[in-house]
Short mmCIF file of N, CA and C in Angstrom, two decimals:
data_model
loop_
_atom_site.label_atom_id
_atom_site.label_comp_id
_atom_site.label_asym_id
_atom_site.label_seq_id
_atom_site.Cartn_x
_atom_site.Cartn_y
_atom_site.Cartn_z
N MET A 1 -131.17 -155.80 111.98
CA MET A 1 -130.67 -157.15 111.99
C MET A 1 -129.60 -157.34 110.91
N SER A 2 -129.75 -156.71 109.77
CA SER A 2 -128.76 -156.89 108.71
C SER A 2 -127.42 -156.24 109.07
N LEU A 3 -127.46 -155.17 109.84
CA LEU A 3 -126.22 -154.54 110.29
C LEU A 3 -125.46 -155.48 111.23
N THR A 4 -126.20 -156.19 112.06
CA THR A 4 -125.58 -157.18 112.94
C THR A 4 -124.97 -158.32 112.14
N ALA A 5 -125.65 -158.74 111.10
CA ALA A 5 -125.13 -159.81 110.24
C ALA A 5 -123.84 -159.38 109.55
N VAL A 6 -123.80 -158.16 109.08
CA VAL A 6 -122.59 -157.64 108.44
C VAL A 6 -121.45 -157.54 109.44
N ALA A 7 -121.75 -157.10 110.65
CA ALA A 7 -120.71 -157.00 111.70
C ALA A 7 -120.17 -158.38 112.06
N LEU A 8 -121.05 -159.37 112.20
CA LEU A 8 -120.59 -160.72 112.51
C LEU A 8 -119.76 -161.30 111.37
N PHE A 9 -120.17 -161.02 110.14
CA PHE A 9 -119.39 -161.48 109.00
C PHE A 9 -118.00 -160.86 109.01
N ALA A 10 -117.93 -159.56 109.27
CA ALA A 10 -116.62 -158.88 109.31
C ALA A 10 -115.73 -159.43 110.42
N ILE A 11 -116.35 -159.73 111.56
CA ILE A 11 -115.57 -160.28 112.68
C ILE A 11 -115.03 -161.66 112.34
N THR A 12 -115.83 -162.48 111.65
CA THR A 12 -115.38 -163.83 111.37
C THR A 12 -114.45 -163.91 110.16
N ILE A 13 -114.54 -162.98 109.22
CA ILE A 13 -113.69 -163.04 108.03
C ILE A 13 -112.31 -162.43 108.27
N THR A 14 -112.22 -161.52 109.24
CA THR A 14 -110.96 -160.80 109.47
C THR A 14 -109.79 -161.73 109.80
N PRO A 15 -109.92 -162.68 110.73
CA PRO A 15 -108.76 -163.57 110.99
C PRO A 15 -108.36 -164.39 109.76
N GLY A 16 -109.33 -164.83 108.97
CA GLY A 16 -109.01 -165.59 107.77
C GLY A 16 -108.25 -164.76 106.75
N MET A 17 -108.66 -163.52 106.58
CA MET A 17 -107.95 -162.65 105.63
C MET A 17 -106.55 -162.32 106.13
N LEU A 18 -106.41 -162.06 107.41
CA LEU A 18 -105.08 -161.77 107.96
C LEU A 18 -104.16 -162.98 107.82
N ALA A 19 -104.71 -164.18 108.00
CA ALA A 19 -103.90 -165.39 107.83
C ALA A 19 -103.54 -165.61 106.37
N ALA A 20 -104.45 -165.27 105.46
CA ALA A 20 -104.17 -165.44 104.03
C ALA A 20 -103.04 -164.54 103.57
N TYR A 21 -102.94 -163.35 104.16
CA TYR A 21 -101.86 -162.41 103.80
C TYR A 21 -100.64 -162.56 104.71
N HIS A 22 -100.60 -163.62 105.49
CA HIS A 22 -99.47 -163.96 106.37
C HIS A 22 -99.17 -162.87 107.39
N VAL A 23 -100.19 -162.17 107.83
CA VAL A 23 -100.01 -161.18 108.89
C VAL A 23 -100.04 -161.89 110.24
N ILE A 24 -100.92 -162.88 110.36
CA ILE A 24 -100.98 -163.70 111.57
C ILE A 24 -100.90 -165.16 111.16
N HIS A 25 -100.66 -166.03 112.12
CA HIS A 25 -100.63 -167.48 111.87
C HIS A 25 -101.69 -168.13 112.74
N ILE A 26 -102.62 -168.85 112.11
CA ILE A 26 -103.64 -169.58 112.85
C ILE A 26 -103.13 -171.01 113.04
N PRO A 27 -103.07 -171.49 114.29
CA PRO A 27 -102.57 -172.85 114.53
C PRO A 27 -103.43 -173.90 113.82
N ASP A 28 -102.82 -175.02 113.48
CA ASP A 28 -103.50 -176.07 112.75
C ASP A 28 -104.70 -176.63 113.51
N ARG A 29 -104.67 -176.60 114.82
CA ARG A 29 -105.79 -177.16 115.59
C ARG A 29 -107.07 -176.33 115.43
N PHE A 30 -106.99 -175.11 114.91
CA PHE A 30 -108.16 -174.27 114.69
C PHE A 30 -108.69 -174.32 113.26
N THR A 31 -107.99 -175.01 112.37
CA THR A 31 -108.45 -175.07 110.98
C THR A 31 -109.36 -176.28 110.80
N MET A 32 -110.18 -176.22 109.77
CA MET A 32 -111.15 -177.30 109.52
C MET A 32 -110.70 -178.25 108.42
N GLY A 33 -109.51 -178.11 107.93
CA GLY A 33 -109.03 -179.00 106.88
C GLY A 33 -109.02 -178.32 105.54
N GLY A 34 -108.93 -179.12 104.51
CA GLY A 34 -108.83 -178.59 103.16
C GLY A 34 -110.16 -178.56 102.44
N ILE A 35 -110.08 -178.40 101.13
CA ILE A 35 -111.28 -178.29 100.30
C ILE A 35 -112.06 -179.59 100.29
N ASP A 36 -111.38 -180.73 100.35
CA ASP A 36 -112.09 -182.01 100.37
C ASP A 36 -112.91 -182.18 101.65
N ASP A 37 -112.37 -181.72 102.76
CA ASP A 37 -113.13 -181.77 104.01
C ASP A 37 -114.35 -180.85 103.95
N ALA A 38 -114.18 -179.69 103.36
CA ALA A 38 -115.31 -178.76 103.23
C ALA A 38 -116.39 -179.35 102.33
N ARG A 39 -115.99 -180.02 101.25
CA ARG A 39 -116.98 -180.67 100.37
C ARG A 39 -117.74 -181.76 101.10
N ALA A 40 -117.05 -182.53 101.93
CA ALA A 40 -117.70 -183.61 102.68
C ALA A 40 -118.71 -183.04 103.68
N ILE A 41 -118.33 -181.97 104.36
CA ILE A 41 -119.24 -181.35 105.32
C ILE A 41 -120.45 -180.77 104.62
N LEU A 42 -120.24 -180.04 103.51
CA LEU A 42 -121.35 -179.44 102.79
C LEU A 42 -122.28 -180.49 102.18
N SER A 43 -121.72 -181.57 101.66
CA SER A 43 -122.59 -182.60 101.09
C SER A 43 -123.38 -183.32 102.17
N ALA A 44 -122.80 -183.50 103.35
CA ALA A 44 -123.55 -184.10 104.46
C ALA A 44 -124.68 -183.19 104.91
N MET A 45 -124.40 -181.88 104.97
CA MET A 45 -125.46 -180.93 105.34
C MET A 45 -126.56 -180.90 104.29
N LEU A 46 -126.20 -180.94 103.02
CA LEU A 46 -127.19 -180.95 101.95
C LEU A 46 -128.02 -182.22 102.01
N GLY A 47 -127.39 -183.34 102.31
CA GLY A 47 -128.11 -184.59 102.44
C GLY A 47 -129.13 -184.56 103.55
N CYS A 48 -128.79 -183.90 104.64
CA CYS A 48 -129.74 -183.79 105.76
C CYS A 48 -130.92 -182.89 105.38
N VAL A 49 -130.66 -181.83 104.68
CA VAL A 49 -131.72 -180.88 104.34
C VAL A 49 -132.59 -181.40 103.20
N SER A 50 -131.99 -182.00 102.19
CA SER A 50 -132.75 -182.36 101.00
C SER A 50 -133.57 -183.63 101.18
N THR A 51 -133.32 -184.42 102.21
CA THR A 51 -134.08 -185.65 102.40
C THR A 51 -135.22 -185.48 103.40
N ARG A 52 -135.53 -184.27 103.76
CA ARG A 52 -136.63 -184.03 104.69
C ARG A 52 -137.95 -184.40 104.03
N ARG A 53 -138.73 -185.18 104.72
CA ARG A 53 -140.00 -185.63 104.16
C ARG A 53 -141.06 -184.58 104.38
N ARG A 54 -141.92 -184.45 103.40
CA ARG A 54 -143.02 -183.49 103.49
C ARG A 54 -144.22 -184.17 104.14
N VAL A 55 -144.79 -183.53 105.11
CA VAL A 55 -145.94 -184.09 105.82
C VAL A 55 -147.20 -183.62 105.11
N GLU A 56 -148.04 -184.56 104.72
CA GLU A 56 -149.29 -184.24 104.04
C GLU A 56 -150.36 -183.86 105.07
N ASP A 57 -151.20 -182.89 104.72
CA ASP A 57 -152.28 -182.48 105.61
C ASP A 57 -153.44 -183.46 105.54
#
């Protein structure tokens, strides 16, 4: 399973690295925005996870 995870990571990171080195151009419609957008998404995900109520037995 870890080999599959490494392969999926390599597949998903390759286009980003190629775009960072200006080998390819990723159209704007495929990008997720800037760092502020990433912070908003991550904080919303953290809010969903951290507010989960614990059920008492």
